[in-house]
Amino acid sequence: MSQRRKKNSSDGETKPRTSFVNKFFRSSKLRPTKAESRKKSNDLEAADFQPSDDAQKTENILDTAKPLTSEMELGSRMEKNEQFLQKLGRKAVNKCLDLNNCGLTTADVREVGEALEAIPELEELNLSWNSKVGGNLPLILQKFQEGSKIQTLELVDCDLTSEDGAFVGQLLPMMQNLEVLDLSINRNIGGSLHSIAQGLKSTSNLKVLKLHSCGLSQKSVRILDAAFRYLCELRKLDLSCNKELGGGFEDASAQLAMLEHLEVLDLHQCSLTVDDVMSLTQVIPLLSSLQELDLSANKKMGGSSENLLSRLRFLPALKSLLINNCALQSETFTALAEASAHLPALEVFDLSWNKCIGGNLKLLLETLKFSESLQVLRLSSCSLVTEDVAVLASLIQTGHLAKLRKLILSYNDSICDTGWAIFCQNMWFLKELTELDISLRPSTSRDCGQWFRHLLCAVTTLPKITEIGMKRWILPATQEEELERFHQDHRCGIHFDLGEFQE
């Protein structure tokens, strides 16, 4: 899935200046880390802040800080730090600073860099969605020295420059405790990836690496591949939405197989080529710890992924499989359907926008009926026909798919009223269902048939359902009255989303 760009940072050059500490940190999201928050309160109170004698301005952004020249300067620094922490309303035991999407100005950025000296124990820093960070990153992070305790660094959509990327690469060797690095939606750092990759070789504790939409190219895969052998603890790798990445896996994916602890691999919308798929066919099945795999929106997979999809059977821990909008063909869909029988842990399955499924859903349902874990099934815009939903209804009637929580059947306009009636008469078996979507395409609209009454009857027996998507279905006056009586009689929190046609 793509991350949306949030509100741009304010230039803030013409408004009256208020100290960054005064104007922002009164409501700052400075908080303990997840691990720290689980400790007892007496452990927190026992930790007192001790400012470092070495925490001084540096002439070089990566040089060791020079010692203080006088006790007066030391006293001034300690007083400033104490005032800073008082305005935070927190004690120095806090180890997490979240400044995402707070409209930092250039002046604010400079002050943040100075303020970070007051939190030598900082473990988590989030500066995401602040465009003024771009081009000024060294001003903020220059105080980080070797032995930094930072474990999480998030710089999503900060408009980072190539120089910022190179600086990150130089900084990484000093962050031996780093576990999470998110540089997503910084499209100009692709050119400095070599420096970042060199730095990654020194972050052996890294567990999460996110480079979503970073302007990566074919060469980027080879550059990253050389670093993978050093990332033995990596659990999550996100290279999604790098549309120039296609072709990069052809000769440079061998080290990917070394990530034996990898649990999440996201390659959606990477323009994977036929040769990429062939290469990944040799690698992905070796990632035995993989729990989430996203190959969505790679349309060239459609006719070339039969072997890859067939070999997914060797990933018994797989919980989430997203292959929507991959232009699957009959052979590749059949291979996927057969492999799904060997995925007992599968909880989320998204096959939306693959038209070949229409009229062939039975192939998949024959294997999914053995699934005891499936909770989310997305089949939006799959050209499903009446026979498909009839088979689905029959499967539900026999007690299969009992743990299903979300069922998305939207944009399948070829299903006739008879098909919807059969489905609605049997959906009451899905006691865990919380969301159902049967909306029509944006370009169409239809009157609801008599099946709507069956839907209302079924909903009364579903204790957990809260959302029913019915956009562009038009309710005649009599059915509007039925829906009104339903809400009056049951007074439940079920939302029927009828879109712009009816509210």
XYZ file of C-alpha atoms in Angstrom:
503
model
C 0.000 0.000 0.000
C 1.303 3.631 -0.796
C 1.875 6.135 2.039
C 0.118 9.422 1.481
C 1.991 12.707 1.792
C 0.655 14.701 4.706
C 0.411 18.443 5.188
C 3.478 20.345 3.927
C 5.647 22.078 6.469
C 5.063 25.784 6.962
C 7.716 28.177 5.745
C 7.148 30.186 8.858
C 9.508 32.984 7.771
C 7.055 35.890 8.064
C 5.094 34.950 11.174
C 6.239 36.256 14.589
C 8.899 33.958 15.934
C 8.240 32.098 19.116
C 10.846 29.858 20.641
C 10.460 26.354 19.292
C 10.583 25.032 22.842
C 7.823 27.418 23.955
C 5.501 27.057 20.954
C 5.747 23.357 20.305
C 7.031 21.206 23.116
C 4.227 22.102 25.495
C 2.199 19.565 23.511
C 5.087 17.449 22.276
C 4.610 13.743 21.855
C 7.749 12.943 23.804
C 7.086 9.629 25.456
C 8.830 6.549 26.750
C 9.701 3.846 24.265
C 7.485 0.789 24.082
C 9.970 -1.197 26.116
C 10.337 1.612 28.670
C 6.581 2.018 29.111
C 6.322 -1.582 30.257
C 8.684 -0.978 33.168
C 7.372 -0.183 36.635
C 7.022 3.471 37.583
C 9.622 3.177 40.319
C 12.173 2.113 37.710
C 11.403 5.244 35.712
C 11.722 7.561 38.691
C 15.081 6.065 39.607
C 16.690 7.208 36.348
C 18.075 10.749 36.692
C 19.389 12.878 33.836
C 23.154 13.311 33.748
C 24.317 15.678 30.999
C 27.458 14.616 29.191
C 30.597 16.723 29.470
C 31.253 15.897 25.827
C 27.968 17.272 24.462
C 29.267 20.354 22.653
C 28.984 21.847 19.208
C 31.247 20.263 16.620
C 33.185 21.852 13.809
C 32.746 18.738 11.712
C 29.365 17.018 11.773
C 30.923 13.645 12.507
C 33.890 14.749 14.657
C 34.088 13.951 18.346
C 32.758 16.836 20.478
C 35.368 19.064 22.129
C 35.380 19.420 25.937
C 33.780 22.441 27.622
C 36.128 25.369 28.236
C 34.769 26.489 31.577
C 32.569 25.533 34.481
C 30.391 28.552 33.634
C 29.687 27.131 30.184
C 28.886 23.772 31.729
C 26.503 25.396 34.189
C 24.818 27.348 31.394
C 24.349 24.195 29.349
C 22.919 22.273 32.311
C 20.509 25.107 33.083
C 19.386 25.265 29.460
C 18.830 21.517 29.397
C 16.855 21.633 32.634
C 14.648 24.446 31.309
C 14.141 22.537 28.086
C 13.030 19.409 29.929
C 10.744 21.392 32.232
C 8.923 22.861 29.247
C 8.577 19.385 27.852
C 6.689 18.479 30.985
C 8.674 15.272 31.130
C 11.650 13.786 32.878
C 14.834 12.835 31.099
C 13.894 9.180 31.336
C 11.704 9.725 28.304
C 13.371 8.058 25.363
C 11.027 8.687 22.451
C 10.566 11.984 20.594
C 7.807 12.125 17.966
C 7.782 15.360 15.948
C 6.090 14.028 12.833
C 3.918 16.408 10.781
C 4.335 19.397 13.094
C 5.278 22.034 10.502
C 8.867 22.584 11.518
C 10.437 25.714 10.070
C 14.109 26.096 9.193
C 14.726 27.858 12.501
C 12.890 25.098 14.352
C 15.080 22.504 12.694
C 18.209 24.208 14.018
C 16.770 24.347 17.518
C 15.763 20.684 17.427
C 19.375 19.797 16.672
C 20.517 21.708 19.745
C 17.683 20.360 21.879
C 18.556 16.726 21.140
C 21.684 17.188 23.246
C 19.368 17.346 26.248
C 18.214 13.774 25.666
C 21.387 11.654 25.510
C 19.335 8.546 26.285
C 17.057 9.057 23.242
C 16.121 5.777 21.556
C 13.344 6.741 19.127
C 13.197 9.822 16.893
C 10.461 10.563 14.357
C 10.799 13.678 12.168
C 8.528 12.470 9.364
C 6.369 14.749 7.202
C 8.485 17.861 7.835
C 9.803 19.129 4.509
C 12.211 21.627 6.108
C 14.253 18.713 7.410
C 15.408 18.210 3.819
C 18.736 19.925 3.201
C 19.159 20.500 6.936
C 19.495 16.971 8.275
C 23.096 17.431 9.482
C 21.947 20.361 11.655
C 19.637 17.990 13.515
C 21.648 14.808 13.729
C 25.194 16.155 13.927
C 25.235 15.614 17.683
C 24.807 11.865 17.318
C 28.148 10.337 18.183
C 29.557 6.832 18.184
C 27.702 4.793 20.760
C 24.375 6.550 20.118
C 21.470 4.728 21.727
C 19.060 5.504 18.895
C 17.043 2.409 17.973
C 14.394 3.952 15.701
C 14.924 6.719 13.149
C 11.955 7.736 10.968
C 12.401 10.375 8.262
C 9.392 9.723 6.017
C 8.634 12.405 3.397
C 11.162 14.925 4.678
C 12.248 16.088 1.213
C 15.721 14.729 1.882
C 18.398 15.651 -0.640
C 21.090 13.416 -2.079
C 23.507 15.093 0.346
C 21.194 14.205 3.241
C 21.251 10.605 2.059
C 25.055 10.610 1.992
C 25.075 12.052 5.516
C 22.793 9.229 6.706
C 25.270 6.756 5.230
C 28.123 8.349 7.210
C 26.040 8.440 10.380
C 24.850 4.824 10.345
C 28.134 3.283 11.586
C 27.727 5.339 14.770
C 24.250 3.930 15.409
C 25.086 0.399 16.469
C 21.769 0.001 18.288
C 19.611 0.985 15.310
C 16.703 -1.404 14.740
C 14.292 0.631 12.576
C 15.255 2.910 9.664
C 12.482 4.467 7.572
C 13.539 6.781 4.722
C 10.361 6.321 2.677
C 9.006 8.940 0.237
C 12.311 10.739 -0.182
C 12.674 10.487 -3.933
C 16.056 12.194 -4.159
C 18.111 9.814 -2.045
C 18.419 7.132 -4.719
C 21.604 8.768 -5.954
C 23.235 8.440 -2.531
C 22.164 4.844 -1.971
C 25.754 3.620 -2.257
C 26.686 5.619 0.840
C 23.560 4.425 2.694
C 24.286 0.810 1.788
C 27.870 1.140 3.031
C 26.530 2.457 6.322
C 24.000 -0.362 6.575
C 26.854 -2.847 6.709
C 27.570 -1.543 10.208
C 23.976 -1.869 11.497
C 23.883 -5.566 12.277
C 20.947 -5.124 14.683
C 18.661 -3.587 12.059
C 15.237 -5.228 11.998
C 13.193 -2.889 9.779
C 14.357 -1.156 6.590
C 11.811 0.919 4.659
C 12.751 2.531 1.356
C 9.246 2.914 -0.072
C 9.154 5.393 -2.986
C 12.769 6.508 -2.748
C 13.587 6.802 -6.440
C 15.488 3.521 -6.528
C 16.677 2.137 -9.861
C 17.829 -1.195 -11.270
C 21.334 -0.556 -9.947
C 19.911 0.011 -6.488
C 19.089 -3.671 -6.092
C 22.708 -4.662 -6.664
C 23.902 -1.988 -4.229
C 21.489 -3.151 -1.525
C 22.163 -6.792 -2.226
C 25.763 -6.291 -1.155
C 24.555 -5.007 2.220
C 22.009 -7.738 2.894
C 24.629 -10.229 4.052
C 25.350 -7.925 7.010
C 21.699 -7.570 8.034
C 21.194 -10.962 9.614
C 18.478 -9.714 11.992
C 16.337 -7.976 9.361
C 12.619 -8.731 9.807
C 10.971 -6.273 7.428
C 12.108 -5.014 4.011
C 9.987 -2.500 2.081
C 11.168 -1.529 -1.420
C 7.680 -0.814 -2.751
C 6.624 1.911 -5.208
C 10.058 2.242 -6.789
C 8.874 1.968 -10.379
C 12.390 2.065 -11.871
C 13.432 -0.965 -9.845
C 12.164 -3.381 -12.501
C 14.963 -5.478 -13.976
C 17.193 -5.035 -10.956
C 16.522 -8.460 -9.468
C 17.617 -10.332 -12.592
C 21.241 -10.760 -11.518
C 21.261 -9.350 -7.999
C 19.007 -11.182 -5.575
C 21.284 -13.886 -4.205
C 21.984 -12.146 -0.903
C 18.269 -11.620 -0.335
C 18.099 -15.315 0.432
C 20.533 -14.724 3.321
C 17.810 -12.886 5.260
C 16.692 -16.012 7.044
C 14.698 -14.096 9.665
C 12.811 -11.926 7.163
C 9.104 -11.837 7.992
C 7.799 -9.066 5.714
C 8.772 -8.443 2.075
C 7.006 -5.648 0.192
C 7.712 -5.327 -3.524
C 4.401 -3.923 -4.695
C 4.444 -1.567 -7.677
C 8.093 -2.178 -8.539
C 7.564 -2.914 -12.255
C 8.974 -6.402 -11.834
C 10.006 -7.942 -15.155
C 9.734 -11.523 -16.344
C 13.409 -12.048 -15.502
C 12.894 -10.508 -12.059
C 10.153 -13.037 -11.384
C 12.386 -15.888 -12.511
C 15.127 -14.722 -10.151
C 12.750 -14.242 -7.235
C 11.375 -17.737 -7.865
C 14.726 -19.063 -6.658
C 14.870 -16.781 -3.625
C 11.441 -16.198 -2.060
C 10.697 -19.868 -1.312
C 13.922 -19.971 0.747
C 12.648 -17.265 3.118
C 11.081 -19.789 5.464
C 10.235 -17.204 8.144
C 8.240 -15.026 5.736
C 4.829 -14.022 7.094
C 3.790 -11.200 4.759
C 4.427 -10.984 1.016
C 3.176 -8.145 -1.185
C 3.727 -8.467 -4.943
C 0.751 -6.321 -5.944
C 0.576 -4.058 -8.984
C 3.305 -5.858 -10.909
C 1.362 -6.614 -14.065
C 4.151 -8.432 -15.881
C 3.829 -11.173 -13.284
C 0.581 -12.268 -14.880
C 1.962 -14.731 -17.396
C 5.370 -15.465 -15.860
C 4.780 -16.227 -12.197
C 3.419 -19.770 -12.398
C 6.558 -21.308 -10.877
C 6.910 -18.591 -8.246
C 3.304 -18.863 -7.090
C 3.476 -22.637 -7.100
C 6.514 -22.561 -4.806
C 4.779 -20.414 -2.223
C 3.755 -23.734 -0.702
C 7.205 -23.772 0.905
C 6.266 -20.795 3.098
C 4.118 -22.413 5.794
C 4.337 -19.349 8.086
C 2.804 -17.015 5.481
C -0.053 -15.003 6.990
C -0.636 -12.266 4.406
C -0.454 -12.662 0.623
C -1.250 -9.671 -1.571
C -1.277 -10.294 -5.316
C -3.922 -7.818 -6.418
C -3.702 -6.178 -9.833
C -1.063 -8.552 -11.202
C -2.919 -9.473 -14.407
C -2.890 -13.143 -13.450
C -3.704 -15.583 -16.228
C -5.436 -18.929 -16.028
C -2.243 -20.949 -15.509
C -0.807 -18.657 -12.851
C -4.123 -18.485 -10.993
C -4.386 -22.271 -11.000
C -0.849 -22.568 -9.593
C -1.708 -20.065 -6.864
C -4.948 -21.851 -5.998
C -3.110 -25.152 -5.610
C -0.358 -23.602 -3.490
C -2.860 -21.946 -1.147
C -3.842 -25.383 0.128
C -0.395 -25.552 1.744
C -0.648 -22.216 3.576
C -2.363 -23.131 6.857
C -1.492 -19.847 8.582
C -2.913 -17.585 5.843
C -5.063 -14.810 7.328
C -5.149 -12.137 4.611
C -5.577 -12.951 0.915
C -5.988 -10.181 -1.674
C -6.582 -11.147 -5.302
C -8.507 -8.069 -6.381
C -8.344 -6.755 -9.950
C -7.345 -10.104 -11.442
C -10.044 -10.646 -14.053
C -9.218 -14.291 -14.729
C -10.810 -15.270 -11.420
C -14.288 -14.621 -12.812
C -15.933 -17.978 -13.535
C -12.991 -19.801 -11.929
C -13.392 -18.947 -8.252
C -14.252 -22.566 -7.549
C -10.574 -23.497 -8.084
C -9.539 -21.263 -5.217
C -12.435 -22.072 -2.909
C -11.751 -25.793 -3.213
C -8.436 -25.198 -1.458
C -9.480 -22.369 0.863
C -12.164 -24.523 2.404
C -9.385 -26.237 4.342
C -8.184 -22.910 5.745
C -8.908 -22.411 9.419
C -7.141 -19.060 9.727
C -8.438 -16.892 6.861
C -9.829 -13.593 8.151
C -9.671 -11.240 5.154
C -10.581 -12.163 1.581
C -10.509 -9.435 -1.067
C -11.956 -10.195 -4.502
C -12.793 -6.711 -5.733
C -13.146 -6.253 -9.498
C -12.428 -9.883 -10.336
C -15.209 -10.216 -12.945
C -17.059 -12.610 -10.665
C -20.281 -14.096 -12.008
C -23.374 -15.518 -10.358
C -21.913 -19.018 -10.293
C -18.916 -17.770 -8.305
C -20.970 -16.321 -5.442
C -23.215 -19.400 -5.477
C -20.133 -21.584 -4.896
C -18.970 -19.198 -2.184
C -22.378 -19.377 -0.494
C -22.312 -23.168 -0.613
C -18.872 -23.223 0.993
C -20.005 -20.867 3.752
C -23.112 -22.982 4.354
C -20.989 -26.036 5.099
C -19.180 -24.181 7.886
C -15.988 -23.251 6.047
C -14.391 -19.787 6.226
C -15.931 -19.466 9.685
C -13.237 -17.021 10.879
C -13.723 -14.594 8.012
C -13.889 -10.995 9.279
C -13.682 -8.956 6.066
C -15.134 -10.003 2.731
C -14.688 -7.610 -0.184
C -16.749 -8.451 -3.293
C -17.091 -4.931 -4.695
C -16.992 -3.951 -8.387
C -18.289 -7.318 -9.581
C -21.258 -5.978 -11.525
C -21.945 -9.177 -13.473
C -23.484 -10.915 -10.470
C -27.260 -10.975 -10.930
C -29.916 -10.537 -8.234
C -30.293 -14.311 -7.935
C -26.620 -14.640 -7.057
C -26.821 -11.955 -4.388
C -29.959 -13.578 -2.969
C -28.208 -16.949 -2.627
C -25.219 -15.314 -0.990
C -27.253 -13.215 1.458
C -29.333 -16.197 2.502
C -26.157 -17.956 3.645
C -23.976 -15.151 4.993
C -25.476 -15.548 8.475
C -23.040 -18.439 8.950
C -20.162 -15.911 9.060
C -20.485 -15.082 12.755
C -17.087 -13.325 12.904
C -17.804 -11.006 9.962
C -17.243 -7.303 10.686
C -17.170 -5.837 7.165
C -18.824 -6.690 3.843
C -18.450 -4.674 0.649
C -20.635 -5.346 -2.399
C -20.428 -1.852 -3.918
C -20.849 -1.341 -7.661
C -18.352 0.318 -9.973
C -18.279 4.136 -9.955
C -19.643 4.233 -13.500
C -22.760 2.154 -12.770
C -25.766 2.009 -10.483
C -28.579 -0.518 -9.975
C -31.790 -0.927 -8.055
C -31.583 -3.373 -5.174
C -33.497 -6.577 -5.742
C -35.453 -8.601 -3.215
C -32.136 -9.924 -1.918
C -31.852 -6.800 0.236
C -34.439 -8.229 2.594
C -32.317 -11.382 2.959
C -29.325 -9.187 3.710
C -31.157 -7.404 6.519
C -32.286 -10.718 7.982
C -28.746 -12.090 7.898
C -27.264 -8.974 9.497
C -29.505 -9.354 12.542
C -27.725 -12.639 13.317
C -24.173 -11.319 12.882
C -23.042 -9.970 16.272
C -19.810 -8.318 15.118
C -20.655 -6.684 11.792
C -20.281 -2.901 11.689
C -19.814 -1.922 8.022
C -21.685 -2.864 4.846
C -20.530 -1.195 1.641
C -23.350 -0.775 -0.891
C -22.243 2.235 -2.914
C -24.311 2.912 -6.035
C -27.017 0.417 -5.078
C -30.309 2.321 -5.168
C -32.991 1.476 -2.626
C -36.608 1.893 -3.753
C -38.886 3.680 -1.283
C -40.136 0.414 0.219
C -36.600 -0.785 0.936
C -35.659 2.585 2.409
C -38.520 2.093 4.838
C -37.298 -1.414 5.651
C -33.819 -0.061 6.384
C -35.276 2.685 8.579
C -37.305 0.141 10.569
C -34.211 -2.028 10.860
C -32.272 0.820 12.498
C -35.192 1.650 14.790
C -35.716 -1.949 15.892
C -32.097 -2.889 16.408
C -30.452 0.422 17.282
C -27.118 -1.105 16.409
C -23.921 0.488 15.180
C -24.096 -0.956 11.673
C -23.255 1.502 8.911
C -24.808 0.906 5.496
C -22.645 2.905 3.078
C -24.877 3.748 0.121
C -22.586 6.481 -1.181
C -23.896 9.617 -2.820
C -27.172 8.100 -4.007
C -28.734 7.702 -0.604
C -27.811 8.465 2.979
